Amino acid sequence: MGKKMKIILKCLLFFFMLMTLSGCLSAREINDLEIVVGIGVDKDEEPGKILLTAQVVKDTAGRASENGSEGDGKAFWNVSSRGNSVFDAVRQITYKTGNRLFISHNKAVIFGYDIAAEGLEEYIDYFLRAHEMRPTALILVAEGRASDILNIKPEIEKFPAFNIAKLVDSYVFTSNFYKVNMKEFASCLMSDTSAQMAPLVSIAQDEESNDIYMSGMVVFKRGKMVGKLTHDEVRGLLWVLGKVTSGVIIVPSPNGQGKAVLEIIKAKSKVTPEIKDGKIVIHIKIKEESSLSEQTTTENLADNKALEKIQEALAEAIRREIMLTFDKSRELDADIFGFGEMLHKKYSKEWKYIKDNWDEIYPTLDLIIDVEARIIKTDLLKKPAVPSEGEK
Amino acid sequence: MSIEKGTISSQQLLFLMAGFVQGSVLLIDFTVGITEHQTWMVILAGLAIAAPVVFSYVVLAKRFPGMNLVQINDMVYGRFLGKAISIYYIFFFMMTLSFNIRDVGELYITFLMPDTPFIFLLIVFTATCAYAVTKGIEVLARVSHLFVVTGMLVITSTFTLLTSQMDFSNFLPLFELPFIRMFQGIHIVSAIPFGETVAFLMIMGCLNKTEHAVKSTFFGLLIGAVSLLIVAVRNTAVLGRTQAIWTAPSFQTIRLIDIGTVLTRMDFLIGIAQTILIFLKCSILFYVLAVALSHLLGLKSYLPLVLPIAGIEVIIAATVFQSPVDHAMITQNAGIIYSAPLIFIFPPLSLLIANIRGLPKNGKG
Amino acid sequence: MFGYILRKIRYFSLKNKNDHMLQNNEPGKDHNEPISHDLKKSLEVIRGILRGSSDITIHEFNFGHNRRYKGALVFIKGMVDMEAIHKNILQPLMYDSLLLQGNVDMDFTKMDTIRKNLISITESQKVTRLGDLLDNLLAGSSILLVNGSKEALAIKPGRRESRSIEEPGTETVVRGPREGFVENVDVNIALIRRKIKDTDLCVEKFVIGDKSKTDIYIVYLKNIANPKLIEEIRIRLERIKTDAILESGYIEQFIEDSPYSIFPTISNSEKPDKVAAKILEGRAAIMVDGTPFVLVVPMVFVESFQSAEDYYARPFLASVIRIIRFLSYIISTLGPAIYVALTVFHQELIPTQLLISIAEGRERVPFPAIMEAFLMLFIFDILREAGVRLPKSVGQTVGIVGALVLGQASVEAGLISPIMVIVVSTTAIASFVVPAQTDSGTILRYIYLILAGIAGGFGVIMGLLATLMHLASLRSFGTPYLWPIVPLDFSGLKDVFIRMPLWIMPERPKAIVWDDVDSYSQSPGLMPSPYKKDSNDSQ
């Protein structure tokens, strides 16, 4: 009994000392956290340095109303610092906050326009490597300085970063831009041929207030920004990628007077690359369903003949959007569609020779687009309220 | 004579084996650096190669019922050579155990609790393993099915939650990588998850009925391999090209789960599953090491060795590598070479010699 | 210094052993001498031994033909039924013996004669040794001594004050019988016998306790319970050498398998239907005189989650409630630990909005989270313990004080955060759902909390693994403690997490019965269905 008890007692003492002396180092009380919800990276005036802006949650969010006189009711604090590298700047923020930043809840990383033009390769590493960063964080480019974007107080949300995340998620409604998270961006960066994309955020200058809105997408090539895509051009891209979820297409009505406005309900795409006689041809097949949501003409569009004509016009419109985007991408010489990777997957042997010359080959690609558009409902009206001349 | 009085049933052997193989799930993440999107092929090939080898283990164990590896070595190779080979095995178990303990420490240090002192994690983990080992193999075998079921649940549920983010074209093109990398990958996979089951040669002596041993072993191996396969497929499908750059692709994959506002941030789930499975693997290795060493030294029970072994293992685990990078490089390149004879050569050789010499003689064993 | 502490511990443990051994060798306590012939002498001896007790009554009287027999009745006033003594002992002896006619001259120095002809009480026992006489006297019998006889008759008056059968205080049910055991072990056995009217029901008696001489019975079904189990119980009971057995808890602590484990390996119950059900499964019940709590061995962990009324209700609700019980146990042991681990170590795992709310709530709190949790748990345990001891009149006030002051006011004062109050109160309420594991739950809660405060999620996982290993290695009289989960047994699993309908569970639990003898307690295939119409029926 003595010997066993001795061993057990010694073990217990050992563990007691171990636990109490060394264990708690990883502990961070919640009050000591500086919860970061958004990060902005800009070029600083000093050459070689960047300005990092972090949007930190203030604990007194609920009690802002108590301190009536002071405080502008902001629930967040944009703290910035300058550093030679991203991590350097992140640590230097502790000069102002007193605690390390807690980046795990970061929703978005916004790069300033100037940094994007210069090239993101130097700055992207920290955001992938830091163990607190999550690959679900969004990446965006600001049309201007990122710190300005983060400063705009939104009307509905408490934090600008939440607001931005919400805005980015709203792509499903219009399909005029799309969401890019860190993992996808990194995946595109790793590819030899694909061009990376990120949503573009701009500030709309109204008389009373500044609101931010999503104004399109930015195209990168090897980390450097090479151009912008407008809303319509992005949709052309999304048709091919099959990521169109909803949106509005306006086509002229069959009789030429007025427009038919259609809401996209569903869209699918199938892309097949093919190497024929030394030339690369991409077959794109789009299947789309929409509904007639509005018409500005008095002609009754809700009959089969009119619908067929509208469907043709619709298919033409979609084709045009795609070609518009493709032309823009040819102009920028950036493979935003990912055709290179598709070729890689299908023709791996040939790919070895093609990939080095992809920049020259890309503009010579041929697209064969086949669109099948259907209108499956006309919402609540069978006939327009304003009857046409012939029916009166 | 047997040091361990407990017996295990063949069903428990199945689960022990499955849990053991599942404990190497993070190992797949290391292999991805070499084999990228062809990891699933490497796993299948590794299984195909390891299966006959494991078969030889089971046949060997069935031929010498109730005897464990050290005793078999003594019988087959004679006293001196047999002891030398047993020492080689013990060295292998010792190093493997410390690598695995270090694995757990690295998992937490890199992802979940980065500021905790490394050795603290090692000590606590090893202490719990030691406690489990003092209870005996029977208790471990009894709870093994819980671990396996939990592991499978976590793996399949994370797979299903990520189906929306999967892109199966990431597997193309097939057969892109040069064969030398595939070969290295196959070597790693067959040696480490599947080959380390040579440790079971120490445990199979405790089976109470050896008729279903072959079936149990195979199903256990299969379940483990299927788990590894699902993990590899999931990681490749979700991460695509980026798989090769993360240190632990499984973790990043789980971090991508974002359904509603509730099912997000589940990285700890895989941390828990991984810890539990490695715990099972380490406990088995620990037990095997303790029993082998006590056989070698002629002790009556393995219990007095548990604490010293625990202390030694912690020290080895804390000091053997400089960083996770070092760990990965050495296990991928050097580790499999010194373990290859133990896994691929000696057991079939023992079987051959036993056949030739007609062992075990009647009445022995 | 270590050696000093260890030596002290050794000294105390040895001292206890020695004291114990000394006690049993007291000479002269056995009183093995026979009863004396002479009545006067016997009475003097008895008076001498029992000098300190003034409640011993000695009533001398004459009876028999021509009143030639001298007799004495010795009894303890409070313990006997006076009416029975008057009517059934003294009256027949003193009056009816006169009426006995006949030529046969009955010899009233033979206790058998008296017993068979005069005493109208059924339970009586002949004693010849002084020790037995005193035992019986102190147990509540009245002793009849006759001058000239070497024997004495110990007559049990047959009634004893005890509580009436009422609803047990600790196990109330919504549906099911509301009988509960009482302190009188004979009544308790009768309650069991009313449920199991089978010849195989065996009741074995033991008397344990040097000074209390408590009656202890093992109750089991002969052909269903494993004979090795009963043998083991016998061995362990006979090993006990102690002064007194005041409650079944004493027996429990002397015979249990793992005295150092915090988990109970012997279950207890106050309800006869529950105990009867367990006996029918092949377990053995240990009944101790003087307490309504009956022990049942062996026990498995999942039993703590089963209550008798699960089986009286239909399976669906019973299954849901079972699951709720399991979840409650998990919440009550792991709740504070997970909260502390998440908010202190792993804040990245909490959704952002929730994290911000928690941070707001904790803003003014001066303590670190683990201290807060510890303090709250501690206060809650104080409240709970006080609640048990409160006189009813003060109960309401203190309840309000506890809730308002400690909860609400502390939050307002900024001592604790509101979410901690929620966590701890949920934990506390959940801890009452599984009453059998309250003691283990309480201790585990603190342990996991400390582990979480030190090592976060890692600590909790290691703690859970260690607990699992410990539970898996426990055995209760041979049955693995985590059966049927750990040695996986599908037939047993039907009743663990959900409660399958009664007609799907025809077998007895295998790990308790062990032999395949008669393992079916009901015939399989009993699923109810409406009357199957004959093809000849017109409808």
Short mmCIF file of N, CA and C in Angstrom, two decimals, chain A residues 1-3 5-6 9-10 13 19-20 23-31 33 35 37 57-63 102 104-105 107 134 158-159 162, chain C residues 2 5-6 9-10 13 260 339 343-353 355-356 358-365 367-370 451 453-455:
data_model
loop_
_atom_site.label_atom_id
_atom_site.label_comp_id
_atom_site.label_asym_id
_atom_site.label_seq_id
_atom_site.Cartn_x
_atom_site.Cartn_y
_atom_site.Cartn_z
N MET A 1 0.84 -1.21 0.00
CA MET A 1 0.00 0.00 0.00
C MET A 1 0.86 1.25 0.00
N GLY A 2 1.96 1.19 0.69
CA GLY A 2 2.82 2.38 0.79
C GLY A 2 3.43 2.75 -0.54
N LYS A 3 3.98 1.73 -1.21
CA LYS A 3 4.69 2.02 -2.45
C LYS A 3 3.75 2.59 -3.50
N MET A 5 0.89 4.07 -3.07
CA MET A 5 0.43 5.39 -2.69
C MET A 5 1.49 6.43 -2.99
N LYS A 6 2.75 6.04 -2.74
CA LYS A 6 3.83 7.00 -3.01
C LYS A 6 3.83 7.40 -4.47
N LEU A 9 0.83 9.57 -5.27
CA LEU A 9 0.97 10.92 -4.73
C LEU A 9 1.96 11.73 -5.54
N LYS A 10 3.05 11.09 -5.91
CA LYS A 10 4.04 11.83 -6.69
C LYS A 10 3.46 12.25 -8.03
N LEU A 13 1.15 15.21 -7.51
CA LEU A 13 1.88 16.45 -7.27
C LEU A 13 2.46 16.98 -8.57
N MET A 19 0.01 21.55 -14.28
CA MET A 19 -1.18 22.25 -14.71
C MET A 19 -1.14 23.71 -14.33
N THR A 20 -0.80 23.95 -13.10
CA THR A 20 -0.93 25.33 -12.65
C THR A 20 0.18 26.21 -13.18
N GLY A 23 -0.04 25.71 -17.80
CA GLY A 23 -1.14 25.43 -18.70
C GLY A 23 -1.79 26.62 -19.35
N CYS A 24 -2.00 27.69 -18.58
CA CYS A 24 -2.98 28.64 -19.06
C CYS A 24 -2.46 29.61 -20.11
N LEU A 25 -1.35 29.34 -20.71
CA LEU A 25 -0.78 30.37 -21.55
C LEU A 25 -1.62 30.68 -22.77
N SER A 26 -2.38 29.72 -23.22
CA SER A 26 -3.13 29.97 -24.43
C SER A 26 -4.45 30.67 -24.15
N ALA A 27 -4.66 30.99 -22.90
CA ALA A 27 -5.96 31.53 -22.54
C ALA A 27 -6.02 33.01 -22.85
N ARG A 28 -7.09 33.41 -23.46
CA ARG A 28 -7.30 34.84 -23.68
C ARG A 28 -8.72 35.13 -23.25
N GLU A 29 -8.84 35.95 -22.28
CA GLU A 29 -10.18 36.32 -21.85
C GLU A 29 -10.88 37.09 -22.94
N ILE A 30 -12.18 36.96 -22.97
CA ILE A 30 -12.92 37.62 -24.05
C ILE A 30 -12.71 39.11 -24.01
N ASN A 31 -12.65 39.66 -22.80
CA ASN A 31 -12.52 41.10 -22.72
C ASN A 31 -11.20 41.57 -23.28
N LEU A 33 -9.86 40.46 -25.94
CA LEU A 33 -9.77 40.26 -27.38
C LEU A 33 -10.04 41.54 -28.12
N ILE A 35 -11.59 41.96 -31.37
CA ILE A 35 -12.21 41.16 -32.43
C ILE A 35 -12.20 41.97 -33.72
N VAL A 37 -13.20 42.48 -37.54
CA VAL A 37 -14.19 41.98 -38.49
C VAL A 37 -13.85 42.37 -39.91
N VAL A 57 -14.14 45.49 -33.05
CA VAL A 57 -15.43 45.61 -32.38
C VAL A 57 -15.23 46.26 -31.02
N LYS A 58 -16.09 47.22 -30.75
CA LYS A 58 -16.01 47.87 -29.43
C LYS A 58 -17.00 47.19 -28.52
N ASP A 59 -16.55 46.90 -27.29
CA ASP A 59 -17.43 46.18 -26.37
C ASP A 59 -18.60 47.00 -25.92
N THR A 60 -18.45 48.29 -25.99
CA THR A 60 -19.53 49.10 -25.42
C THR A 60 -20.61 49.34 -26.43
N ALA A 61 -20.75 48.45 -27.33
CA ALA A 61 -21.74 48.66 -28.40
C ALA A 61 -23.12 48.86 -27.82
N GLY A 62 -23.43 48.08 -26.82
CA GLY A 62 -24.79 48.19 -26.30
C GLY A 62 -24.95 49.38 -25.38
N ARG A 63 -23.83 49.87 -24.93
CA ARG A 63 -23.97 50.93 -23.93
C ARG A 63 -23.60 52.28 -24.49
N PHE A 102 -7.50 39.80 -32.91
CA PHE A 102 -8.07 38.47 -33.00
C PHE A 102 -8.75 38.38 -34.35
N SER A 104 -9.77 35.78 -36.14
CA SER A 104 -10.55 34.62 -36.58
C SER A 104 -11.93 34.98 -37.07
N HIS A 105 -12.42 36.13 -36.67
CA HIS A 105 -13.77 36.45 -37.11
C HIS A 105 -13.78 37.45 -38.24
N LYS A 107 -14.21 39.09 -41.58
CA LYS A 107 -15.13 38.71 -42.63
C LYS A 107 -14.58 39.04 -44.01
N ARG A 134 -9.27 32.55 -41.71
CA ARG A 134 -10.03 31.42 -42.21
C ARG A 134 -10.17 31.52 -43.72
N LYS A 158 -24.49 47.10 -38.06
CA LYS A 158 -23.70 47.81 -37.05
C LYS A 158 -22.27 48.05 -37.51
N PHE A 159 -21.76 47.10 -38.25
CA PHE A 159 -20.35 47.20 -38.63
C PHE A 159 -20.23 47.27 -40.14
N PHE A 162 -19.53 43.84 -41.69
CA PHE A 162 -20.70 42.97 -41.84
C PHE A 162 -21.51 43.39 -43.04
N PHE C 2 8.17 14.62 2.27
CA PHE C 2 7.28 13.66 1.67
C PHE C 2 7.18 12.42 2.54
N ILE C 5 4.99 12.92 5.52
CA ILE C 5 3.56 12.85 5.26
C ILE C 5 3.15 11.40 5.07
N LEU C 6 3.96 10.69 4.31
CA LEU C 6 3.59 9.30 4.03
C LEU C 6 3.60 8.48 5.30
N ILE C 9 0.49 9.05 7.20
CA ILE C 9 -0.67 8.37 6.62
C ILE C 9 -0.63 6.89 6.99
N ARG C 10 0.56 6.33 6.91
CA ARG C 10 0.68 4.90 7.24
C ARG C 10 0.29 4.65 8.67
N SER C 13 -3.42 4.61 9.12
CA SER C 13 -4.12 3.46 8.55
C SER C 13 -3.87 2.22 9.39
N TYR C 260 -12.60 3.46 -4.68
CA TYR C 260 -11.93 4.71 -5.02
C TYR C 260 -12.53 5.40 -6.22
N TYR C 339 -18.23 25.87 -21.83
CA TYR C 339 -18.36 27.32 -21.92
C TYR C 339 -17.01 27.99 -21.68
N THR C 343 -14.95 30.12 -24.51
CA THR C 343 -14.79 31.57 -24.44
C THR C 343 -13.40 31.99 -24.04
N VAL C 344 -12.63 31.10 -23.47
CA VAL C 344 -11.30 31.52 -23.06
C VAL C 344 -10.23 31.08 -24.04
N PHE C 345 -10.38 29.88 -24.59
CA PHE C 345 -9.32 29.36 -25.44
C PHE C 345 -9.67 29.37 -26.91
N HIS C 346 -10.90 29.08 -27.21
CA HIS C 346 -11.22 28.83 -28.62
C HIS C 346 -12.28 29.79 -29.10
N GLN C 347 -12.01 31.07 -28.97
CA GLN C 347 -13.07 31.99 -29.36
C GLN C 347 -13.36 31.94 -30.84
N GLU C 348 -12.48 31.34 -31.59
CA GLU C 348 -12.76 31.31 -33.03
C GLU C 348 -13.88 30.36 -33.38
N LEU C 349 -14.30 29.56 -32.42
CA LEU C 349 -15.33 28.59 -32.74
C LEU C 349 -16.73 29.11 -32.47
N ILE C 350 -16.83 30.27 -31.87
CA ILE C 350 -18.16 30.80 -31.57
C ILE C 350 -18.57 31.71 -32.72
N PRO C 351 -19.81 31.65 -33.17
CA PRO C 351 -20.24 32.57 -34.21
C PRO C 351 -20.04 34.02 -33.78
N THR C 352 -19.72 34.84 -34.73
CA THR C 352 -19.29 36.20 -34.43
C THR C 352 -20.29 36.99 -33.61
N GLN C 353 -21.53 36.90 -34.00
CA GLN C 353 -22.56 37.68 -33.31
C GLN C 353 -22.64 37.27 -31.85
N LEU C 355 -20.30 35.91 -30.09
CA LEU C 355 -19.09 36.32 -29.40
C LEU C 355 -19.20 37.77 -28.97
N ILE C 356 -19.73 38.59 -29.85
CA ILE C 356 -19.85 40.00 -29.51
C ILE C 356 -20.81 40.18 -28.34
N ILE C 358 -21.48 38.02 -25.97
CA ILE C 358 -20.84 37.54 -24.75
C ILE C 358 -19.83 38.58 -24.27
N ALA C 359 -19.09 39.15 -25.20
CA ALA C 359 -18.08 40.13 -24.81
C ALA C 359 -18.74 41.33 -24.16
N GLU C 360 -19.87 41.74 -24.72
CA GLU C 360 -20.58 42.86 -24.11
C GLU C 360 -21.00 42.52 -22.69
N GLY C 361 -21.50 41.30 -22.52
CA GLY C 361 -21.97 40.93 -21.19
C GLY C 361 -20.84 40.85 -20.18
N ARG C 362 -19.68 40.45 -20.64
CA ARG C 362 -18.60 40.23 -19.70
C ARG C 362 -17.76 41.46 -19.47
N GLU C 363 -18.21 42.55 -19.97
CA GLU C 363 -17.32 43.70 -19.99
C GLU C 363 -16.92 44.16 -18.61
N ARG C 364 -17.89 44.19 -17.68
CA ARG C 364 -17.57 44.78 -16.40
C ARG C 364 -17.12 43.76 -15.37
N VAL C 365 -17.01 42.52 -15.79
CA VAL C 365 -16.71 41.50 -14.78
C VAL C 365 -15.23 41.49 -14.46
N PHE C 367 -13.49 39.17 -12.80
CA PHE C 367 -12.79 37.90 -12.68
C PHE C 367 -12.53 37.29 -14.05
N PRO C 368 -11.53 36.45 -14.13
CA PRO C 368 -11.43 35.62 -15.33
C PRO C 368 -12.55 34.60 -15.37
N ALA C 369 -12.84 34.12 -16.56
CA ALA C 369 -14.04 33.30 -16.75
C ALA C 369 -14.04 32.07 -15.87
N ILE C 370 -12.88 31.48 -15.68
CA ILE C 370 -12.92 30.23 -14.95
C ILE C 370 -13.23 30.48 -13.48
N LEU C 451 -9.94 21.41 -15.72
CA LEU C 451 -9.20 21.02 -16.92
C LEU C 451 -9.42 22.02 -18.04
N GLY C 453 -10.20 25.15 -17.74
CA GLY C 453 -9.56 26.41 -17.44
C GLY C 453 -8.06 26.37 -17.66
N ILE C 454 -7.49 25.18 -17.53
CA ILE C 454 -6.06 25.07 -17.69
C ILE C 454 -5.67 24.82 -19.13
N ALA C 455 -6.32 23.88 -19.75
CA ALA C 455 -5.85 23.47 -21.07
C ALA C 455 -6.92 23.55 -22.12
#
